[in-house]
Amino acid sequence: MTDIAWRWTWPEVGSELLVSQEVVDVLDSHRQRGSDVERGGQLFVNPVNCTGLLLARATPPHQADRGGRSWLELDARRCRQEIEGANAQGLRLVGYWHTHPQTVPVISPADVRSFSKFSARYMQDLPHPIAIIVGMSDKSEGIKAWSFRGGRYIEAVRVR
Ligand SMILES: [Zn+2]
């Protein structure tokens, strides 16, 4: 039985995502503090979970990633390897997460640009990719998610 930490819903498009405690633990343990650089990883869903689409895995930051205070490039090779490993276990890539040096994270124009590129690359398998941004606040608004749909990005509503 997977522990569910919370649900994210996008009421206007009728979509919902269950977020596993395992994913939240990874996000929670990589908040950007002080002079830390941005970090992040990939997100995978279990599409056959019986209680709904489940965000099952967030991969941790990797030493080959490159980043600064407000930019991040995940290493292409590690991304490919993680996708292969996850696919072999029946998990599917759904997007990526990264940190921001902000209390409450706000999606930036640079994020929108890199997400558009990401969506274009995975268009076929991944029509509605998800971006998670981890801010510094420990409160519920400290971790937010957006769904990218047809050139728009829609912020998720968190439900317990
Ligand atoms: Zn960002």
JSON list of C-alpha atoms and ligand atoms in Angstrom, two decimals:
[
{"chain": "A", "resi": 1, "resn": "MET", "atom": "CA", "xyz": [0.00, 0.00, 0.00]},
{"chain": "A", "resi": 2, "resn": "THR", "atom": "CA", "xyz": [1.47, 3.35, -1.01]},
{"chain": "A", "resi": 3, "resn": "ASP", "atom": "CA", "xyz": [1.34, 6.17, 1.51]},
{"chain": "A", "resi": 4, "resn": "ILE", "atom": "CA", "xyz": [-0.35, 9.20, -0.07]},
{"chain": "A", "resi": 5, "resn": "ALA", "atom": "CA", "xyz": [0.84, 12.58, 1.23]},
{"chain": "A", "resi": 6, "resn": "TRP", "atom": "CA", "xyz": [-1.70, 14.74, -0.63]},
{"chain": "A", "resi": 7, "resn": "ARG", "atom": "CA", "xyz": [-3.53, 15.15, -3.93]},
{"chain": "A", "resi": 8, "resn": "TRP", "atom": "CA", "xyz": [-3.09, 17.84, -6.53]},
{"chain": "A", "resi": 9, "resn": "THR", "atom": "CA", "xyz": [-6.15, 18.69, -8.61]},
{"chain": "A", "resi": 10, "resn": "TRP", "atom": "CA", "xyz": [-6.66, 20.87, -11.67]},
{"chain": "A", "resi": 11, "resn": "PRO", "atom": "CA", "xyz": [-10.42, 21.49, -11.40]},
{"chain": "A", "resi": 12, "resn": "GLU", "atom": "CA", "xyz": [-10.74, 23.40, -14.66]},
{"chain": "A", "resi": 13, "resn": "VAL", "atom": "CA", "xyz": [-9.42, 20.46, -16.66]},
{"chain": "A", "resi": 14, "resn": "GLY", "atom": "CA", "xyz": [-10.81, 17.74, -14.38]},
{"chain": "A", "resi": 15, "resn": "SER", "atom": "CA", "xyz": [-7.49, 16.13, -13.66]},
{"chain": "A", "resi": 16, "resn": "GLU", "atom": "CA", "xyz": [-6.00, 14.81, -10.43]},
{"chain": "A", "resi": 17, "resn": "LEU", "atom": "CA", "xyz": [-2.68, 13.42, -9.22]},
{"chain": "A", "resi": 18, "resn": "LEU", "atom": "CA", "xyz": [-2.02, 11.42, -6.03]},
{"chain": "A", "resi": 19, "resn": "VAL", "atom": "CA", "xyz": [1.35, 12.30, -4.51]},
{"chain": "A", "resi": 20, "resn": "SER", "atom": "CA", "xyz": [3.18, 9.54, -2.65]},
{"chain": "A", "resi": 21, "resn": "GLN", "atom": "CA", "xyz": [4.90, 10.21, 0.67]},
{"chain": "A", "resi": 22, "resn": "GLU", "atom": "CA", "xyz": [8.10, 8.85, -0.87]},
{"chain": "A", "resi": 23, "resn": "VAL", "atom": "CA", "xyz": [8.06, 11.65, -3.47]},
{"chain": "A", "resi": 24, "resn": "VAL", "atom": "CA", "xyz": [7.35, 14.29, -0.83]},
{"chain": "A", "resi": 25, "resn": "ASP", "atom": "CA", "xyz": [10.28, 13.03, 1.27]},
{"chain": "A", "resi": 26, "resn": "VAL", "atom": "CA", "xyz": [12.65, 13.53, -1.68]},
{"chain": "A", "resi": 27, "resn": "LEU", "atom": "CA", "xyz": [11.33, 17.04, -2.41]},
{"chain": "A", "resi": 28, "resn": "ASP", "atom": "CA", "xyz": [11.36, 17.96, 1.27]},
{"chain": "A", "resi": 29, "resn": "SER", "atom": "CA", "xyz": [14.96, 16.97, 1.82]},
{"chain": "A", "resi": 30, "resn": "HIS", "atom": "CA", "xyz": [16.36, 19.17, -0.98]},
{"chain": "A", "resi": 31, "resn": "ARG", "atom": "CA", "xyz": [15.11, 22.64, -0.14]},
{"chain": "A", "resi": 32, "resn": "GLN", "atom": "CA", "xyz": [17.40, 25.38, -1.40]},
{"chain": "A", "resi": 33, "resn": "ARG", "atom": "CA", "xyz": [19.01, 27.19, 1.55]},
{"chain": "A", "resi": 34, "resn": "GLY", "atom": "CA", "xyz": [21.58, 29.97, 1.85]},
{"chain": "A", "resi": 35, "resn": "SER", "atom": "CA", "xyz": [23.96, 29.89, -1.09]},
{"chain": "A", "resi": 36, "resn": "ASP", "atom": "CA", "xyz": [22.76, 26.51, -2.40]},
{"chain": "A", "resi": 37, "resn": "VAL", "atom": "CA", "xyz": [22.39, 26.16, -6.15]},
{"chain": "A", "resi": 38, "resn": "GLU", "atom": "CA", "xyz": [19.19, 24.93, -7.79]},
{"chain": "A", "resi": 39, "resn": "ARG", "atom": "CA", "xyz": [18.70, 21.18, -7.79]},
{"chain": "A", "resi": 40, "resn": "GLY", "atom": "CA", "xyz": [16.11, 18.83, -9.15]},
{"chain": "A", "resi": 41, "resn": "GLY", "atom": "CA", "xyz": [15.20, 15.53, -10.70]},
{"chain": "A", "resi": 42, "resn": "GLN", "atom": "CA", "xyz": [12.65, 13.72, -12.79]},
{"chain": "A", "resi": 43, "resn": "LEU", "atom": "CA", "xyz": [9.09, 12.70, -11.93]},
{"chain": "A", "resi": 44, "resn": "PHE", "atom": "CA", "xyz": [7.49, 9.36, -12.73]},
{"chain": "A", "resi": 45, "resn": "VAL", "atom": "CA", "xyz": [3.89, 8.19, -12.42]},
{"chain": "A", "resi": 46, "resn": "ASN", "atom": "CA", "xyz": [2.43, 4.76, -11.94]},
{"chain": "A", "resi": 47, "resn": "PRO", "atom": "CA", "xyz": [-0.31, 4.77, -14.58]},
{"chain": "A", "resi": 48, "resn": "VAL", "atom": "CA", "xyz": [-2.01, 1.59, -13.36]},
{"chain": "A", "resi": 49, "resn": "ASN", "atom": "CA", "xyz": [-2.50, 2.49, -9.70]},
{"chain": "A", "resi": 50, "resn": "CYS", "atom": "CA", "xyz": [-6.08, 1.52, -8.88]},
{"chain": "A", "resi": 51, "resn": "THR", "atom": "CA", "xyz": [-7.01, 4.61, -6.84]},
{"chain": "A", "resi": 52, "resn": "GLY", "atom": "CA", "xyz": [-5.91, 7.12, -9.50]},
{"chain": "A", "resi": 53, "resn": "LEU", "atom": "CA", "xyz": [-2.86, 8.45, -11.30]},
{"chain": "A", "resi": 54, "resn": "LEU", "atom": "CA", "xyz": [-0.03, 8.19, -8.77]},
{"chain": "A", "resi": 55, "resn": "LEU", "atom": "CA", "xyz": [3.13, 10.28, -8.66]},
{"chain": "A", "resi": 56, "resn": "ALA", "atom": "CA", "xyz": [5.30, 7.43, -7.52]},
{"chain": "A", "resi": 57, "resn": "ARG", "atom": "CA", "xyz": [8.90, 8.57, -7.90]},
{"chain": "A", "resi": 58, "resn": "ALA", "atom": "CA", "xyz": [10.97, 11.76, -7.77]},
{"chain": "A", "resi": 59, "resn": "THR", "atom": "CA", "xyz": [14.61, 11.09, -8.55]},
{"chain": "A", "resi": 60, "resn": "PRO", "atom": "CA", "xyz": [17.14, 12.93, -6.37]},
{"chain": "A", "resi": 61, "resn": "PRO", "atom": "CA", "xyz": [19.63, 15.52, -7.63]},
{"chain": "A", "resi": 62, "resn": "HIS", "atom": "CA", "xyz": [22.63, 14.06, -9.47]},
{"chain": "A", "resi": 63, "resn": "GLN", "atom": "CA", "xyz": [26.26, 15.15, -9.27]},
{"chain": "A", "resi": 64, "resn": "ALA", "atom": "CA", "xyz": [26.49, 15.46, -13.06]},
{"chain": "A", "resi": 65, "resn": "ASP", "atom": "CA", "xyz": [23.70, 18.10, -13.14]},
{"chain": "A", "resi": 66, "resn": "ARG", "atom": "CA", "xyz": [24.81, 21.67, -13.70]},
{"chain": "A", "resi": 67, "resn": "GLY", "atom": "CA", "xyz": [23.22, 24.56, -11.85]},
{"chain": "A", "resi": 68, "resn": "GLY", "atom": "CA", "xyz": [23.51, 28.04, -10.38]},
{"chain": "A", "resi": 69, "resn": "ARG", "atom": "CA", "xyz": [21.44, 30.13, -7.96]},
{"chain": "A", "resi": 70, "resn": "SER", "atom": "CA", "xyz": [18.57, 30.37, -10.42]},
{"chain": "A", "resi": 71, "resn": "TRP", "atom": "CA", "xyz": [19.17, 27.91, -13.22]},
{"chain": "A", "resi": 72, "resn": "LEU", "atom": "CA", "xyz": [19.53, 24.16, -13.57]},
{"chain": "A", "resi": 73, "resn": "GLU", "atom": "CA", "xyz": [20.33, 21.65, -16.28]},
{"chain": "A", "resi": 74, "resn": "LEU", "atom": "CA", "xyz": [19.71, 18.02, -15.48]},
{"chain": "A", "resi": 75, "resn": "ASP", "atom": "CA", "xyz": [22.37, 15.73, -16.91]},
{"chain": "A", "resi": 76, "resn": "ALA", "atom": "CA", "xyz": [21.04, 14.20, -20.14]},
{"chain": "A", "resi": 77, "resn": "ARG", "atom": "CA", "xyz": [22.66, 10.83, -19.58]},
{"chain": "A", "resi": 78, "resn": "ARG", "atom": "CA", "xyz": [21.30, 10.34, -16.08]},
{"chain": "A", "resi": 79, "resn": "CYS", "atom": "CA", "xyz": [17.86, 11.38, -17.32]},
{"chain": "A", "resi": 80, "resn": "ARG", "atom": "CA", "xyz": [17.98, 8.74, -20.05]},
{"chain": "A", "resi": 81, "resn": "GLN", "atom": "CA", "xyz": [19.13, 6.06, -17.62]},
{"chain": "A", "resi": 82, "resn": "GLU", "atom": "CA", "xyz": [16.43, 6.93, -15.10]},
{"chain": "A", "resi": 83, "resn": "ILE", "atom": "CA", "xyz": [13.75, 6.82, -17.79]},
{"chain": "A", "resi": 84, "resn": "GLU", "atom": "CA", "xyz": [14.91, 3.38, -18.95]},
{"chain": "A", "resi": 85, "resn": "GLY", "atom": "CA", "xyz": [15.00, 2.06, -15.37]},
{"chain": "A", "resi": 86, "resn": "ALA", "atom": "CA", "xyz": [11.58, 3.47, -14.53]},
{"chain": "A", "resi": 87, "resn": "ASN", "atom": "CA", "xyz": [9.98, 2.24, -17.77]},
{"chain": "A", "resi": 88, "resn": "ALA", "atom": "CA", "xyz": [11.25, -1.27, -17.02]},
{"chain": "A", "resi": 89, "resn": "GLN", "atom": "CA", "xyz": [9.33, -1.06, -13.73]},
{"chain": "A", "resi": 90, "resn": "GLY", "atom": "CA", "xyz": [6.15, 0.14, -15.41]},
{"chain": "A", "resi": 91, "resn": "LEU", "atom": "CA", "xyz": [6.60, 3.80, -14.43]},
{"chain": "A", "resi": 92, "resn": "ARG", "atom": "CA", "xyz": [6.21, 6.62, -16.92]},
{"chain": "A", "resi": 93, "resn": "LEU", "atom": "CA", "xyz": [8.01, 9.99, -17.12]},
{"chain": "A", "resi": 94, "resn": "VAL", "atom": "CA", "xyz": [5.61, 12.83, -16.32]},
{"chain": "A", "resi": 95, "resn": "GLY", "atom": "CA", "xyz": [7.88, 15.85, -15.82]},
{"chain": "A", "resi": 96, "resn": "TYR", "atom": "CA", "xyz": [10.56, 17.18, -13.53]},
{"chain": "A", "resi": 97, "resn": "TRP", "atom": "CA", "xyz": [10.99, 19.05, -10.26]},
{"chain": "A", "resi": 98, "resn": "HIS", "atom": "CA", "xyz": [13.47, 21.69, -9.19]},
{"chain": "A", "resi": 99, "resn": "THR", "atom": "CA", "xyz": [14.15, 24.06, -6.33]},
{"chain": "A", "resi": 100, "resn": "HIS", "atom": "CA", "xyz": [13.85, 27.83, -6.17]},
{"chain": "A", "resi": 101, "resn": "PRO", "atom": "CA", "xyz": [15.46, 30.20, -3.65]},
{"chain": "A", "resi": 102, "resn": "GLN", "atom": "CA", "xyz": [11.98, 31.62, -2.89]},
{"chain": "A", "resi": 103, "resn": "THR", "atom": "CA", "xyz": [9.78, 31.09, 0.16]},
{"chain": "A", "resi": 104, "resn": "VAL", "atom": "CA", "xyz": [6.75, 30.39, -2.00]},
{"chain": "A", "resi": 105, "resn": "PRO", "atom": "CA", "xyz": [7.85, 29.24, -5.43]},
{"chain": "A", "resi": 106, "resn": "VAL", "atom": "CA", "xyz": [6.69, 31.15, -8.50]},
{"chain": "A", "resi": 107, "resn": "ILE", "atom": "CA", "xyz": [7.07, 29.75, -11.99]},
{"chain": "A", "resi": 108, "resn": "SER", "atom": "CA", "xyz": [9.45, 31.94, -14.02]},
{"chain": "A", "resi": 109, "resn": "PRO", "atom": "CA", "xyz": [9.55, 32.78, -17.73]},
{"chain": "A", "resi": 110, "resn": "ALA", "atom": "CA", "xyz": [12.73, 30.65, -17.93]},
{"chain": "A", "resi": 111, "resn": "ASP", "atom": "CA", "xyz": [10.82, 27.72, -16.40]},
{"chain": "A", "resi": 112, "resn": "VAL", "atom": "CA", "xyz": [8.06, 28.12, -18.95]},
{"chain": "A", "resi": 113, "resn": "ARG", "atom": "CA", "xyz": [10.61, 28.17, -21.77]},
{"chain": "A", "resi": 114, "resn": "SER", "atom": "CA", "xyz": [12.43, 25.04, -20.59]},
{"chain": "A", "resi": 115, "resn": "PHE", "atom": "CA", "xyz": [9.14, 23.31, -19.99]},
{"chain": "A", "resi": 116, "resn": "SER", "atom": "CA", "xyz": [7.94, 24.07, -23.48]},
{"chain": "A", "resi": 117, "resn": "LYS", "atom": "CA", "xyz": [11.11, 22.49, -24.82]},
{"chain": "A", "resi": 118, "resn": "PHE", "atom": "CA", "xyz": [10.64, 19.49, -22.56]},
{"chain": "A", "resi": 119, "resn": "SER", "atom": "CA", "xyz": [7.02, 19.07, -23.71]},
{"chain": "A", "resi": 120, "resn": "ALA", "atom": "CA", "xyz": [8.03, 19.28, -27.33]},
{"chain": "A", "resi": 121, "resn": "ARG", "atom": "CA", "xyz": [10.66, 16.58, -26.89]},
{"chain": "A", "resi": 122, "resn": "TYR", "atom": "CA", "xyz": [8.29, 14.15, -25.17]},
{"chain": "A", "resi": 123, "resn": "MET", "atom": "CA", "xyz": [5.09, 15.28, -26.94]},
{"chain": "A", "resi": 124, "resn": "GLN", "atom": "CA", "xyz": [4.04, 11.82, -28.02]},
{"chain": "A", "resi": 125, "resn": "ASP", "atom": "CA", "xyz": [4.25, 10.02, -24.67]},
{"chain": "A", "resi": 126, "resn": "LEU", "atom": "CA", "xyz": [3.56, 12.99, -22.52]},
{"chain": "A", "resi": 127, "resn": "PRO", "atom": "CA", "xyz": [0.81, 15.32, -23.66]},
{"chain": "A", "resi": 128, "resn": "HIS", "atom": "CA", "xyz": [0.39, 17.07, -20.27]},
{"chain": "A", "resi": 129, "resn": "PRO", "atom": "CA", "xyz": [3.72, 17.30, -18.45]},
{"chain": "A", "resi": 130, "resn": "ILE", "atom": "CA", "xyz": [3.93, 18.39, -14.83]},
{"chain": "A", "resi": 131, "resn": "ALA", "atom": "CA", "xyz": [6.40, 20.81, -13.22]},
{"chain": "A", "resi": 132, "resn": "ILE", "atom": "CA", "xyz": [6.97, 20.82, -9.48]},
{"chain": "A", "resi": 133, "resn": "ILE", "atom": "CA", "xyz": [8.84, 23.69, -7.88]},
{"chain": "A", "resi": 134, "resn": "VAL", "atom": "CA", "xyz": [10.11, 23.38, -4.32]},
{"chain": "A", "resi": 135, "resn": "GLY", "atom": "CA", "xyz": [10.43, 26.63, -2.40]},
{"chain": "A", "resi": 136, "resn": "MET", "atom": "CA", "xyz": [11.88, 27.20, 1.06]},
{"chain": "A", "resi": 137, "resn": "SER", "atom": "CA", "xyz": [8.68, 27.32, 3.12]},
{"chain": "A", "resi": 138, "resn": "ASP", "atom": "CA", "xyz": [7.77, 24.20, 5.08]},
{"chain": "A", "resi": 139, "resn": "LYS", "atom": "CA", "xyz": [4.09, 25.15, 4.79]},
{"chain": "A", "resi": 140, "resn": "SER", "atom": "CA", "xyz": [1.81, 23.71, 2.13]},
{"chain": "A", "resi": 141, "resn": "GLU", "atom": "CA", "xyz": [2.43, 26.62, -0.26]},
{"chain": "A", "resi": 142, "resn": "GLY", "atom": "CA", "xyz": [6.16, 25.77, -0.21]},
{"chain": "A", "resi": 143, "resn": "ILE", "atom": "CA", "xyz": [5.78, 23.05, -2.85]},
{"chain": "A", "resi": 144, "resn": "LYS", "atom": "CA", "xyz": [3.68, 23.77, -5.94]},
{"chain": "A", "resi": 145, "resn": "ALA", "atom": "CA", "xyz": [2.84, 22.02, -9.18]},
{"chain": "A", "resi": 146, "resn": "TRP", "atom": "CA", "xyz": [1.83, 23.16, -12.64]},
{"chain": "A", "resi": 147, "resn": "SER", "atom": "CA", "xyz": [0.35, 21.25, -15.56]},
{"chain": "A", "resi": 148, "resn": "PHE", "atom": "CA", "xyz": [1.36, 22.25, -19.09]},
{"chain": "A", "resi": 149, "resn": "ARG", "atom": "CA", "xyz": [-1.47, 22.00, -21.57]},
{"chain": "A", "resi": 150, "resn": "GLY", "atom": "CA", "xyz": [-1.51, 23.35, -25.07]},
{"chain": "A", "resi": 151, "resn": "GLY", "atom": "CA", "xyz": [0.97, 26.12, -24.37]},
{"chain": "A", "resi": 152, "resn": "ARG", "atom": "CA", "xyz": [-0.69, 27.11, -21.08]},
{"chain": "A", "resi": 153, "resn": "TYR", "atom": "CA", "xyz": [0.44, 26.27, -17.58]},
{"chain": "A", "resi": 154, "resn": "ILE", "atom": "CA", "xyz": [-2.13, 25.73, -14.85]},
{"chain": "A", "resi": 155, "resn": "GLU", "atom": "CA", "xyz": [-1.32, 25.75, -11.15]},
{"chain": "A", "resi": 156, "resn": "ALA", "atom": "CA", "xyz": [-2.53, 22.77, -9.14]},
{"chain": "A", "resi": 157, "resn": "VAL", "atom": "CA", "xyz": [-4.76, 23.01, -6.08]},
{"chain": "A", "resi": 158, "resn": "ARG", "atom": "CA", "xyz": [-3.56, 20.94, -3.17]},
{"chain": "A", "resi": 159, "resn": "VAL", "atom": "CA", "xyz": [-6.12, 18.75, -1.42]},
{"chain": "A", "resi": 160, "resn": "ARG", "atom": "CA", "xyz": [-5.44, 16.68, 1.67]},
{"chain": "B", "resi": 1, "resn": "ZN", "atom": "ZN", "xyz": [12.72, 27.47, -11.98]}
]
